[in-house]
XYZ file of C-alpha atoms in Angstrom:
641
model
C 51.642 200.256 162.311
C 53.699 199.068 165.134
C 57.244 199.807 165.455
C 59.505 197.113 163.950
C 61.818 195.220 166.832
C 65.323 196.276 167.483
C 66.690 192.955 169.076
C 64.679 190.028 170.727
C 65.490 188.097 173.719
C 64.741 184.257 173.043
C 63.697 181.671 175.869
C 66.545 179.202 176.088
C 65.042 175.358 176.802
C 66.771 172.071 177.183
C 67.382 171.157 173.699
C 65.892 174.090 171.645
C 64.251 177.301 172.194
C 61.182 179.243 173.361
C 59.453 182.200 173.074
C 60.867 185.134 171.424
C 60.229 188.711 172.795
C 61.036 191.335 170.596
C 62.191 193.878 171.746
C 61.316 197.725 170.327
C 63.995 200.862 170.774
C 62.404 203.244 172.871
C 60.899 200.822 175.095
C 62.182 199.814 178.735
C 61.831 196.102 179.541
C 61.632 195.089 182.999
C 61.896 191.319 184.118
C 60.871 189.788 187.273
C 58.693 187.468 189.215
C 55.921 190.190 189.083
C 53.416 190.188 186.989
C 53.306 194.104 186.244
C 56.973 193.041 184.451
C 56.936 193.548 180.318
C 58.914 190.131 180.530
C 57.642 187.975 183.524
C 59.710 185.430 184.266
C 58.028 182.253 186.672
C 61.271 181.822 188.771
C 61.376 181.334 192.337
C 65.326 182.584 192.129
C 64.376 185.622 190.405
C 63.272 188.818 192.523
C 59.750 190.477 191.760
C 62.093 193.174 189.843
C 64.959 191.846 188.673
C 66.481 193.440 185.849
C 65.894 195.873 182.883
C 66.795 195.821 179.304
C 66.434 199.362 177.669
C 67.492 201.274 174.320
C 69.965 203.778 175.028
C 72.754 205.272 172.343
C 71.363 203.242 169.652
C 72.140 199.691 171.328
C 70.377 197.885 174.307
C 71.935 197.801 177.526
C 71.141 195.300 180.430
C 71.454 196.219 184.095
C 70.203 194.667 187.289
C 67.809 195.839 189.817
C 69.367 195.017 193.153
C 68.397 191.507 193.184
C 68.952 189.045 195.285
C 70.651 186.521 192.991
C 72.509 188.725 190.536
C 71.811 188.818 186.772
C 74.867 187.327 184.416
C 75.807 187.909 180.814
C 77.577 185.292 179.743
C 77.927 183.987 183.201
C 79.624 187.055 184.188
C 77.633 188.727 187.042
C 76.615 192.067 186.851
C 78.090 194.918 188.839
C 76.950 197.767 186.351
C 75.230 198.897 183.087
C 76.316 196.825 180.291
C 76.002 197.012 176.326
C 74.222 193.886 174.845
C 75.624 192.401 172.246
C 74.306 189.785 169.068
C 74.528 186.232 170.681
C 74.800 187.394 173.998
C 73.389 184.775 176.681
C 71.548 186.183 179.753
C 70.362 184.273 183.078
C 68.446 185.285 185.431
C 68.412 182.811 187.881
C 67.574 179.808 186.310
C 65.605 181.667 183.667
C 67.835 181.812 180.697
C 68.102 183.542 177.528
C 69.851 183.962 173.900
C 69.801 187.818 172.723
C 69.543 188.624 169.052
C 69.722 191.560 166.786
C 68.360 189.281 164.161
C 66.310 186.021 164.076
C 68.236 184.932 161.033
C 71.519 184.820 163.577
C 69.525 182.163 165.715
C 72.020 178.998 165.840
C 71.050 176.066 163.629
C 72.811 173.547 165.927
C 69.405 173.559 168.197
C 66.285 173.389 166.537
C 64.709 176.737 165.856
C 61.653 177.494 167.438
C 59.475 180.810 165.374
C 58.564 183.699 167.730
C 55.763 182.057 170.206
C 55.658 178.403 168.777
C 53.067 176.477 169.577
C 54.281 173.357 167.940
C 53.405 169.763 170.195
C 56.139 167.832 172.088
C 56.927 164.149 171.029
C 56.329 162.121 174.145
C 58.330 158.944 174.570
C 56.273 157.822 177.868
C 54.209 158.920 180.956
C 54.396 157.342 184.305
C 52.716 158.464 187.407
C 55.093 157.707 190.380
C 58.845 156.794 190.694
C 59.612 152.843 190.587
C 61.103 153.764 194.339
C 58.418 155.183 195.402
C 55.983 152.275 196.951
C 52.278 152.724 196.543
C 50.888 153.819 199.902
C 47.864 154.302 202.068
C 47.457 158.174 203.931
C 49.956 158.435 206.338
C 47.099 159.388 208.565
C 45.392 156.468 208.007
C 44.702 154.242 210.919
C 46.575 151.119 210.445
C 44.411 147.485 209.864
C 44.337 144.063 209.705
C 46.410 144.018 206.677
C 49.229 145.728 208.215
C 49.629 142.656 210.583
C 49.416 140.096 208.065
C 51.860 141.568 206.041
C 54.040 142.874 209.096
C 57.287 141.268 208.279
C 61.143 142.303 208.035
C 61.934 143.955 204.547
C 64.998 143.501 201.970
C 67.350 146.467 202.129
C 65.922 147.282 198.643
C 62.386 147.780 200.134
C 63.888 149.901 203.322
C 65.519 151.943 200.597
C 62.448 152.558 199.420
C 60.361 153.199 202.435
C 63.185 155.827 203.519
C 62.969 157.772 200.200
C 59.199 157.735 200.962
C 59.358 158.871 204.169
C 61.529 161.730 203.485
C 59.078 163.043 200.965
C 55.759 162.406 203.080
C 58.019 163.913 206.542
C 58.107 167.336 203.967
C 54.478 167.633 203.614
C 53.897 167.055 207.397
C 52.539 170.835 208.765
C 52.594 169.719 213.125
C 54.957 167.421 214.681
C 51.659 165.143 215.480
C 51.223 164.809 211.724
C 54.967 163.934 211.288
C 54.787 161.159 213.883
C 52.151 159.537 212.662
C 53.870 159.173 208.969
C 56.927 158.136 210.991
C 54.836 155.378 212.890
C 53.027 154.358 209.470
C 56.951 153.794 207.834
C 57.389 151.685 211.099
C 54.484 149.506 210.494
C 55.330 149.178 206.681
C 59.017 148.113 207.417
C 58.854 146.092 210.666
C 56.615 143.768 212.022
C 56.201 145.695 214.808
C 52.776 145.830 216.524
C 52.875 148.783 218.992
C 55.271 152.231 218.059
C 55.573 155.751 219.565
C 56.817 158.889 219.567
C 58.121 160.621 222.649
C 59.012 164.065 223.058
C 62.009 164.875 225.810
C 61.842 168.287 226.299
C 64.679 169.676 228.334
C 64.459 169.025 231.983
C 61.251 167.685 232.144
C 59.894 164.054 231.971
C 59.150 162.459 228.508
C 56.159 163.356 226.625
C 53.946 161.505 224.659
C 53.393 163.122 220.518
C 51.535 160.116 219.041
C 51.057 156.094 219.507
C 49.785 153.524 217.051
C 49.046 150.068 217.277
C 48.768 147.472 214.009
C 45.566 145.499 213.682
C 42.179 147.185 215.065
C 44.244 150.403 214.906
C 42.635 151.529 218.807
C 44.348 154.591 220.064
C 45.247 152.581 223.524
C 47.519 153.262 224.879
C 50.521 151.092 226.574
C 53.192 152.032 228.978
C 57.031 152.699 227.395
C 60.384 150.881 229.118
C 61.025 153.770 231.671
C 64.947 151.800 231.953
C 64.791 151.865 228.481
C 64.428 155.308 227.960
C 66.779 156.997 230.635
C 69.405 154.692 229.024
C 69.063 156.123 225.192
C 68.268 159.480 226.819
C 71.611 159.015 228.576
C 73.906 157.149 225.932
C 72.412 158.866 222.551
C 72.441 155.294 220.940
C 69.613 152.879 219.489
C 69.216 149.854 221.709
C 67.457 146.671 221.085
C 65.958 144.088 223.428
C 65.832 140.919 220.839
C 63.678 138.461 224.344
C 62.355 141.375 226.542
C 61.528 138.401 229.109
C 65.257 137.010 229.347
C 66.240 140.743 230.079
C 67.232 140.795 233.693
C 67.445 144.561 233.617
C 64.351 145.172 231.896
C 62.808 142.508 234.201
C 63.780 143.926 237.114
C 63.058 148.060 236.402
C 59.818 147.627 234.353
C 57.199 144.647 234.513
C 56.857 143.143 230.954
C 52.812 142.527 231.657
C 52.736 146.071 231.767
C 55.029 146.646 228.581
C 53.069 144.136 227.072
C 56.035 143.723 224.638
C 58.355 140.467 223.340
C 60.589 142.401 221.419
C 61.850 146.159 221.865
C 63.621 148.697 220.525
C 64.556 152.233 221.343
C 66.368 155.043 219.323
C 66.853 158.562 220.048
C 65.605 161.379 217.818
C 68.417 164.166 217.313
C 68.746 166.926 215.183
C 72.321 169.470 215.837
C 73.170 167.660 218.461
C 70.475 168.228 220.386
C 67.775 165.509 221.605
C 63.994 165.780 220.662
C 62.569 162.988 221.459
C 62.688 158.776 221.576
C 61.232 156.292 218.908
C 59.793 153.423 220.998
C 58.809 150.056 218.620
C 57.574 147.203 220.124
C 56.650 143.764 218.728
C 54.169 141.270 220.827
C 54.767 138.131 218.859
C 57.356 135.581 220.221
C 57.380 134.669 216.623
C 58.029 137.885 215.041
C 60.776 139.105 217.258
C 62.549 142.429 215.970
C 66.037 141.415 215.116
C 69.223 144.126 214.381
C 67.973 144.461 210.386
C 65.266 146.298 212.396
C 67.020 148.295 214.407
C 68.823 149.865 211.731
C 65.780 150.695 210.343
C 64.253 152.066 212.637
C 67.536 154.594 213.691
C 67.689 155.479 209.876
C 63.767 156.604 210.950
C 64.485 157.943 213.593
C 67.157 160.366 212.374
C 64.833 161.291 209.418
C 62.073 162.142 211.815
C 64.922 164.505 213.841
C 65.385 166.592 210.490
C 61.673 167.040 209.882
C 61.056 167.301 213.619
C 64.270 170.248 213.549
C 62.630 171.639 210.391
C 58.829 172.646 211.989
C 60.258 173.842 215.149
C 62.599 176.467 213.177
C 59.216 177.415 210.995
C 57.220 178.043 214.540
C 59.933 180.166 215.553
C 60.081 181.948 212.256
C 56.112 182.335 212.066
C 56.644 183.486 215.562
C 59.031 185.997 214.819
C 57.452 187.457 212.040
C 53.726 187.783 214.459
C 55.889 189.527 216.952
C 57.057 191.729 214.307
C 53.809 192.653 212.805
C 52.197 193.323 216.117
C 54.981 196.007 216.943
C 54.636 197.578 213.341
C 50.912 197.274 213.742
C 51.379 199.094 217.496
C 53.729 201.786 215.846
C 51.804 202.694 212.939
C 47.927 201.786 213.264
C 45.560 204.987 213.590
C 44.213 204.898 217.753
C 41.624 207.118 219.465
C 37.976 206.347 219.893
C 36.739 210.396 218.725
C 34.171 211.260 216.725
C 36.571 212.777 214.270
C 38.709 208.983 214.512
C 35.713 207.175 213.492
C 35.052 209.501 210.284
C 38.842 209.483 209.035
C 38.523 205.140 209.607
C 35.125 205.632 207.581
C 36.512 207.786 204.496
C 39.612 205.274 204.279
C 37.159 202.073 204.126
C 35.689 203.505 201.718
C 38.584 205.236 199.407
C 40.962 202.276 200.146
C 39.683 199.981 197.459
C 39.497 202.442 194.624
C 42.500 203.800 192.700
C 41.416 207.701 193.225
C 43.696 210.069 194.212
C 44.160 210.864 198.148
C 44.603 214.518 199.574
C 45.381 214.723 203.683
C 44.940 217.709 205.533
C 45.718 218.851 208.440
C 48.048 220.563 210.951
C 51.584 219.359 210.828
C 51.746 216.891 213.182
C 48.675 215.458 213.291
C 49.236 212.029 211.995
C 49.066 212.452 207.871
C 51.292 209.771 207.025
C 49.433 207.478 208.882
C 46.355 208.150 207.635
C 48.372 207.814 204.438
C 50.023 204.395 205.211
C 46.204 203.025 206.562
C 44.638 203.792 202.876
C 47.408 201.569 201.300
C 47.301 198.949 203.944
C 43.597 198.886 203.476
C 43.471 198.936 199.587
C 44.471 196.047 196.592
C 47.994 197.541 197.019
C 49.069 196.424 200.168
C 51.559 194.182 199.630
C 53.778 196.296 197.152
C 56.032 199.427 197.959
C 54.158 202.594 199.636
C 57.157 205.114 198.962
C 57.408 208.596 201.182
C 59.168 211.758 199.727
C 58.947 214.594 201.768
C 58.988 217.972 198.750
C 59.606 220.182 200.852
C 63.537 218.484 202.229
C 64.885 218.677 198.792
C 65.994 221.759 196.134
C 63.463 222.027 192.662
C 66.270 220.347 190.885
C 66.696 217.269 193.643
C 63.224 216.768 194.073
C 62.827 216.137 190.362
C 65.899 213.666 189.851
C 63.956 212.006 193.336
C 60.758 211.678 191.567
C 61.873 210.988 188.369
C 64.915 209.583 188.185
C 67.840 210.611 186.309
C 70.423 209.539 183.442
C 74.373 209.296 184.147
C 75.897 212.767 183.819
C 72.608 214.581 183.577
C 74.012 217.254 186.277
C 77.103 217.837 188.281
C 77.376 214.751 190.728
C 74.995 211.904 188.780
C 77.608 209.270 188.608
C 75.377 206.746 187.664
C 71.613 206.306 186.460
C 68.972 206.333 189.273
C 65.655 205.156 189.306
C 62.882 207.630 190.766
C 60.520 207.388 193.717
C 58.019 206.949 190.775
C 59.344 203.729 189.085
C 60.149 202.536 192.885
C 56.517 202.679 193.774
C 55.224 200.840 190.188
C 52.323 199.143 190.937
C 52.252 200.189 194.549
C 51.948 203.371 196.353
C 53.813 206.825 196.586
C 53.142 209.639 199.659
C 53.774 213.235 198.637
C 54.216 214.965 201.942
C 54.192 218.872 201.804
C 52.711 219.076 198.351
C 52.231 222.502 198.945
C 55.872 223.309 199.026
C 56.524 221.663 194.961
C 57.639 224.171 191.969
C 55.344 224.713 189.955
C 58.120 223.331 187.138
C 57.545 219.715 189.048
C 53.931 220.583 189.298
C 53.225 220.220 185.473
C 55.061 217.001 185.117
C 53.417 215.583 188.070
C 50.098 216.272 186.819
C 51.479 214.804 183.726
C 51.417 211.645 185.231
C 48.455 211.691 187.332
C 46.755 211.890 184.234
C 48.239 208.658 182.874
C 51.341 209.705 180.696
C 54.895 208.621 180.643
C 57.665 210.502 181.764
C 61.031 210.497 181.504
C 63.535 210.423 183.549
C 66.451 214.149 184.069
C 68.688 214.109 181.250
C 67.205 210.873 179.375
C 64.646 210.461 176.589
C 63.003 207.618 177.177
C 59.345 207.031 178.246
C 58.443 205.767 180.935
C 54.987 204.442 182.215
C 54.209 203.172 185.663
C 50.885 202.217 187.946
C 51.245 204.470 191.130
C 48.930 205.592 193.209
C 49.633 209.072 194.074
C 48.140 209.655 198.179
C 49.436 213.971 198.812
C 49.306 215.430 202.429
C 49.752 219.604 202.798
C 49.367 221.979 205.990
C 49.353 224.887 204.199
C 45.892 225.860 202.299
C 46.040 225.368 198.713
C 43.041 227.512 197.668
C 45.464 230.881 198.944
C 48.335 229.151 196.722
C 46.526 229.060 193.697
C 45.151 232.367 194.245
C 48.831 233.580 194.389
C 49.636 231.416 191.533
C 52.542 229.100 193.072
C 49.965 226.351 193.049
C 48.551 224.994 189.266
C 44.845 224.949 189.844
C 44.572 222.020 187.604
C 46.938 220.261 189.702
C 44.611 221.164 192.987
C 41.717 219.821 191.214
C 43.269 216.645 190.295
C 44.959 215.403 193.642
C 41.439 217.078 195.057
C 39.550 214.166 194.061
C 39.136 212.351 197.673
C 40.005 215.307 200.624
C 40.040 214.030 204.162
C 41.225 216.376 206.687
C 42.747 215.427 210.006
C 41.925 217.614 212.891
C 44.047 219.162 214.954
C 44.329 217.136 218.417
C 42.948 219.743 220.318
C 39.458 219.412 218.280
C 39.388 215.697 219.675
C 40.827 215.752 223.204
C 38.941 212.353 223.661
C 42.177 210.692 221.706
C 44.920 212.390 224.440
C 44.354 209.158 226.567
C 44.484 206.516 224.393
C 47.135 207.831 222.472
C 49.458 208.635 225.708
C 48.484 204.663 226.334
C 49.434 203.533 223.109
C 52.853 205.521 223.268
C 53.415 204.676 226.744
C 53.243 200.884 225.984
C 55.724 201.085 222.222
C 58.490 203.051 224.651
C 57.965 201.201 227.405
C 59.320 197.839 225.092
C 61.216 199.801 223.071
C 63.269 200.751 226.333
C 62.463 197.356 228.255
C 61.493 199.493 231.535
C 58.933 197.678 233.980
C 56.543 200.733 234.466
C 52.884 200.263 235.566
C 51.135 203.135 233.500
C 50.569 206.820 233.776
C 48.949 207.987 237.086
C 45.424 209.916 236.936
C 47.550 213.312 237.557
C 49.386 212.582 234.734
C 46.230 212.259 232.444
C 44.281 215.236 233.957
C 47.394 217.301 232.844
C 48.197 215.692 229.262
C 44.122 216.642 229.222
C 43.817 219.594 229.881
C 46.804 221.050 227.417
C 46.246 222.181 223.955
C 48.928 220.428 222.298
C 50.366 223.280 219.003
C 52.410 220.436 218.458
C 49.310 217.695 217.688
C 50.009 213.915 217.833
C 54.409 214.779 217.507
C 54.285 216.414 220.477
C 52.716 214.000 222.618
C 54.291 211.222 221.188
C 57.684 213.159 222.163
C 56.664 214.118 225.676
C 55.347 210.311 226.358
C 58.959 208.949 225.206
C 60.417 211.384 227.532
C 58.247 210.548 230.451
C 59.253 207.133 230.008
C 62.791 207.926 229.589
C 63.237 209.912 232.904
C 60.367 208.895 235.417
C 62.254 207.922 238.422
C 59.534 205.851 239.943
C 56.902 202.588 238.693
C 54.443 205.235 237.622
C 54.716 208.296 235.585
C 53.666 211.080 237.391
C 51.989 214.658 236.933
C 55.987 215.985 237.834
C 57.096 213.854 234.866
C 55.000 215.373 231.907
C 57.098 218.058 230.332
C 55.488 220.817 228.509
C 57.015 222.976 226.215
C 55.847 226.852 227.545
C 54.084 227.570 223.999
C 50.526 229.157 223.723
C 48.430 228.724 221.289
C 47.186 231.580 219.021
C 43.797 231.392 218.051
C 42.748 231.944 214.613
C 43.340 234.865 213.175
C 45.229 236.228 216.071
C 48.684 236.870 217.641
C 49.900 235.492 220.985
C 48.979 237.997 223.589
C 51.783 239.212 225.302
C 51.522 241.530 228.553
C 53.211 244.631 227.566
C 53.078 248.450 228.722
C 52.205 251.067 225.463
C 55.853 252.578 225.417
C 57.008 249.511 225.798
C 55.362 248.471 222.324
C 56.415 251.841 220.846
C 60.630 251.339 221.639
C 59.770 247.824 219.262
C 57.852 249.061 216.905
C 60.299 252.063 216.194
C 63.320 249.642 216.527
C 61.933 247.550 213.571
C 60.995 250.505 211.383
C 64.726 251.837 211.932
C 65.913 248.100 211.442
C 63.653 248.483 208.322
C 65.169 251.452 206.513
C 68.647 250.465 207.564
C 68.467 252.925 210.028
C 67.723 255.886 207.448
C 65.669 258.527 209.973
C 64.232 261.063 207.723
C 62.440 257.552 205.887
C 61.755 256.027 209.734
C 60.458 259.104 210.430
C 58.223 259.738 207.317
C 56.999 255.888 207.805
C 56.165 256.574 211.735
C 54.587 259.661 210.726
C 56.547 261.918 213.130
C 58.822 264.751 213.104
C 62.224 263.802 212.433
C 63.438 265.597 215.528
C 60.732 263.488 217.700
C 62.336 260.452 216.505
C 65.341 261.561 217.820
C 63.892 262.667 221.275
C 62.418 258.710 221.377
C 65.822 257.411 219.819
C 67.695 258.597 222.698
C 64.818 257.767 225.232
C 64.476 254.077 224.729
C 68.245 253.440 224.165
C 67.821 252.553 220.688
C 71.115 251.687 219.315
C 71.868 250.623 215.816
């Protein structure tokens, strides 16, 4: 039997009400624009998680997410956890809502709706389009013989009318071609114009043409523009009209009308912030149907309409602009490079584990690029475009790492001021990275395999349940077979984040990456700094070869940013690759070091005496020496305590 509802939070509509949610005591409530919310809420104001509504000391409280609009009780925004109360009304947004302990409390001044009514709507009438909105053709469509039968000069009403149009067709317009050519159609539909274009004046350089249109047979030919006419709008930033082009002594005397082909003319600059972006050219053919100053209004009322738009989709191709230049340095800084063997197999496991939901394991050397790998199988997977969450376990004290994953309650331990949410809940229907599993208590252990098998947890010092959809992705350099052996490892816990294992090499085992990944840093630093450098010289490669790199992928990455830091010429050179004087032990074994046998007895004996606290009699017994020889060696390598 399902638990009986503590409260409900009721839809608040224009005249009545909606859809109640009841809501159940021990359940948290979270409301958003996301779909993975208990409460969605279709609201273009509301973030994907906005708020939560949860039952804490036997009442519900409310509290906001971070969102980017703010959540209100009783139009009072909040700033921190907050009791509900009976009658209590909640926005979100424009999402609004009426919260009740009991449905019996609902107010009868509003008609009450029942918890997810159905019930029909009485509709008074339907009508398809606005009475000021005109019925139109395309914009895009080429203009015919109607247009120049019914090319005449409208009423103010019908200009009205054409503006309000214009301004919703200039929205929909995706190129600045497209939004000329609704701008020319609005021409043709409000003046008997016969010719009209669109110039763009880009700054210091000559005009440009963006689109021309013609009324009747609708042929793209194309006429010649008043070169006098347009310096003088480009220069004065005012609408002119020439009412009898041929009685224009200026006109006639800068620009032959039989090329114009025009009786009438007019001419009005397109602006937007005070800038000019082009010229609206209209002209009419017709000593009959000259263009008169009704017109000319008209058309400038166009004209600074097509400015706005025109304003509009140049900010968006800088935007869209900004955000490709963006993604291509993330992509530089974060994609997986090298052409190896080894590469190829790590690209092949993630194609292949990125669409699933199993659990990841990394390993490899530290340094060798885990997170990466990591970051690739969300990138590649369903989850992409929610949170992929890092928490490094071993940074952080058994007790912190718990309140990090978890969460924790307000006053659950010395310093929680407040209520946090955990790297868990963060990641909800995305991603989390656990680098350094190796290094987790096994405390944190069982409730981490708790919820890799799908149960709720809850958060330090609370009692309620929480669920979430993460998908868990764990990297370790240490081996986990000797930690479960030694039993500060749960072998369950092994088994279960053991279900997909790729392993990273060591960069050594794939010296065919050294140069493309010295490239790839080479060019991120070289922006990142803004220097002009031409590459790495062959030198330079032979030695970033021929090294073993104990530090993997970190290391060169460091060494490239300091070779680009401090090369002194256009090329970094051999003399500019910095290695750090480490050797790398093989398996198994200790650095050699060139030493002579006493030499090797004076340390051995000075960390047995270091050992026993200098106690001789157990140095000596250890050593397996008379005490008195230890004395004799004592005072013949200097040993001093």
């Amino acid at each position: 039997m399902a638990d009986s509802p503590g409260g409900y939070l009721i839809v608040c509509l224009e005249g009545g009400y909606g859809e109640a949610h009841p809501l159940v005591p021990g359940t948290r409530y979270t409301l958003g624009r996301a779909p993975s919310n208990r409460i969605p809420l279709r609201d273009d104001l509301c973030s994907r998680e906005h708020a939560e509504i949860h039952w804490c000391d036997s009442a519900w409280h409310i509290r906001d997410l971070g969102s980017l609009n703010g959540s209100y009780v009783n139009e009072e925004k909040l700033d921190r956890e907050r009791m509900l109360e009976s009658e209590d009304r909640v926005r979100f947004g424009n999402s609004r809502f009426l919260f009740l302990i009991d449905l019996a409390d609902l107010p009868t001044n509003q008609p009450e709706r029942p918890v997810r009514d159905t019930g029909t709507v009485a509709i008074k009438s339907r009508i398809g389009d606005s009475k000021y909105i005109a019925t139109r053709k395309p914009a895009t469509e080429t203009p015919t013989a109607e247009h120049t039968l019914r090319g005449r000069h409208v009423s103010p009403t019908e200009a009205v009318a054409l503006l309000y149009q214009l301004a919703l067709d200039s929205a929909a317009a995706a190129t600045p071609a497209e939004l000329a050519d609704t701008v020319l159609a609005a021409i043709f539909a409000g003046t008997p114009a016969e010719v009209a274009a669109v110039l763009a004046v880009p700054a210091g350089r000559d005009a440009e043409l963006v689109s021309y249109r013609s009324r009747g047979d609708g042929k793209p030919t194309y006429h010649k523009v008043s070169s006098f006419v347009s310096a003088e709008v480009v220069a004065t930033r005012q609408a002119v009209l020439a009412e009898d082009v041929a009685s224009e002594t200026n006109l006639k005397n800068r620009d032959s009308v039989n090329d114009l082909k025009a009786a009438s003319l007019i001419c009005a600059p397109v602006q937007a912030d005070g800038e000019l972006l082009g010229l609206l050219h209209v002209y009419s053919r017709s000593q009959r149907r000259r263009l008169n100053a009704d017109d000319l209004d008209f058309a400038l009322a166009v004209a600074r309409q097509l400015g706005t738009a025109w304003q509009r989709l140049r900010r968006e191709a800088g935007l869209s602009a900004e955000v490709k230049s963006l993604k291509d340095r993330f992509q530089l800084s974060s994609e997986l490079v090298g052409a190896s063997p080894e590469i190829k197999a790590i690209e092949s496991q993630i194609a292949r584990v990125a669409p699933t939901k199993a659990t990841v394991l990394i390993r490899g050397e530290s340094g060798v690029g885990k997170e990466l790998v990591a970051r690739a199988v969300h990138r590649s997977g369903p989850r992409k475009d929610e949170a992929f969450i890092c928490l490094n376990c071993a940074a952080l004290t058994e007790s912190l790492l718990e309140s990090e994953l978890f969460g924790h309650e307000k006053g659950a331990f010395t310093g929680a001021t407040e209520r946090m949410i955990g790297k868990f809940e963060a990641a909800d229907g995305g991603t989390i990275f656990l680098d350094e599993i190796g290094e987790m208590s096994v405390g944190t252990q069982a409730k981490l395999l708790r919820v890799l098998e799908g149960q709720s947890f809850e958060r330090v010092g609370g009692n309620v349940p929480i669920r979430v959809d993460v998908r868990v992705v764990a990297a370790t350099n240490r081996p986990l077979e000797d930690a479960v052996r030694d039993g500060t490892f749960r072998k369950d816990l092994f088994f279960r984040l053991q279900v997909v294992q790729i392993d990273v090499p060591p960069l050594r085992r794939r010296a065919a990456d050294v140069p493309p990944l010295a490239e790839h840093f080479f060019r991120h630093y070289a922006k990142e700094t803004g220097r002009k450098l031409k590459g790495l010289s062959p030198a330079a490669l032979r030695k970033l070869a021929e090294y073993d790199w104990p530090g993997n992928v970190r290391e060169l990455r460091n060494v490239i940013e300091r070779a680009v830091v401090l090369c002194a010429g256009p090329t970094i050179e051999e003399a500019d690759i910095w290695l750090a004087p480490l050797e790398l032990a093989k398996a198994g074994e200790a650095p050699f070091e060139p030493k002579t046998l006493e030499e090797w007895e004076a340390i051995h004996i000075g960390r047995t005496l270091a050992h026993t606290d200098w106690n001789k009699s157990k140095a000596a017994e250890l050593l397996g020496i008379e005490r008195s020889t230890l004395d004799r060696k004592i005072k013949a390598y200097g040993l001093k305590k």
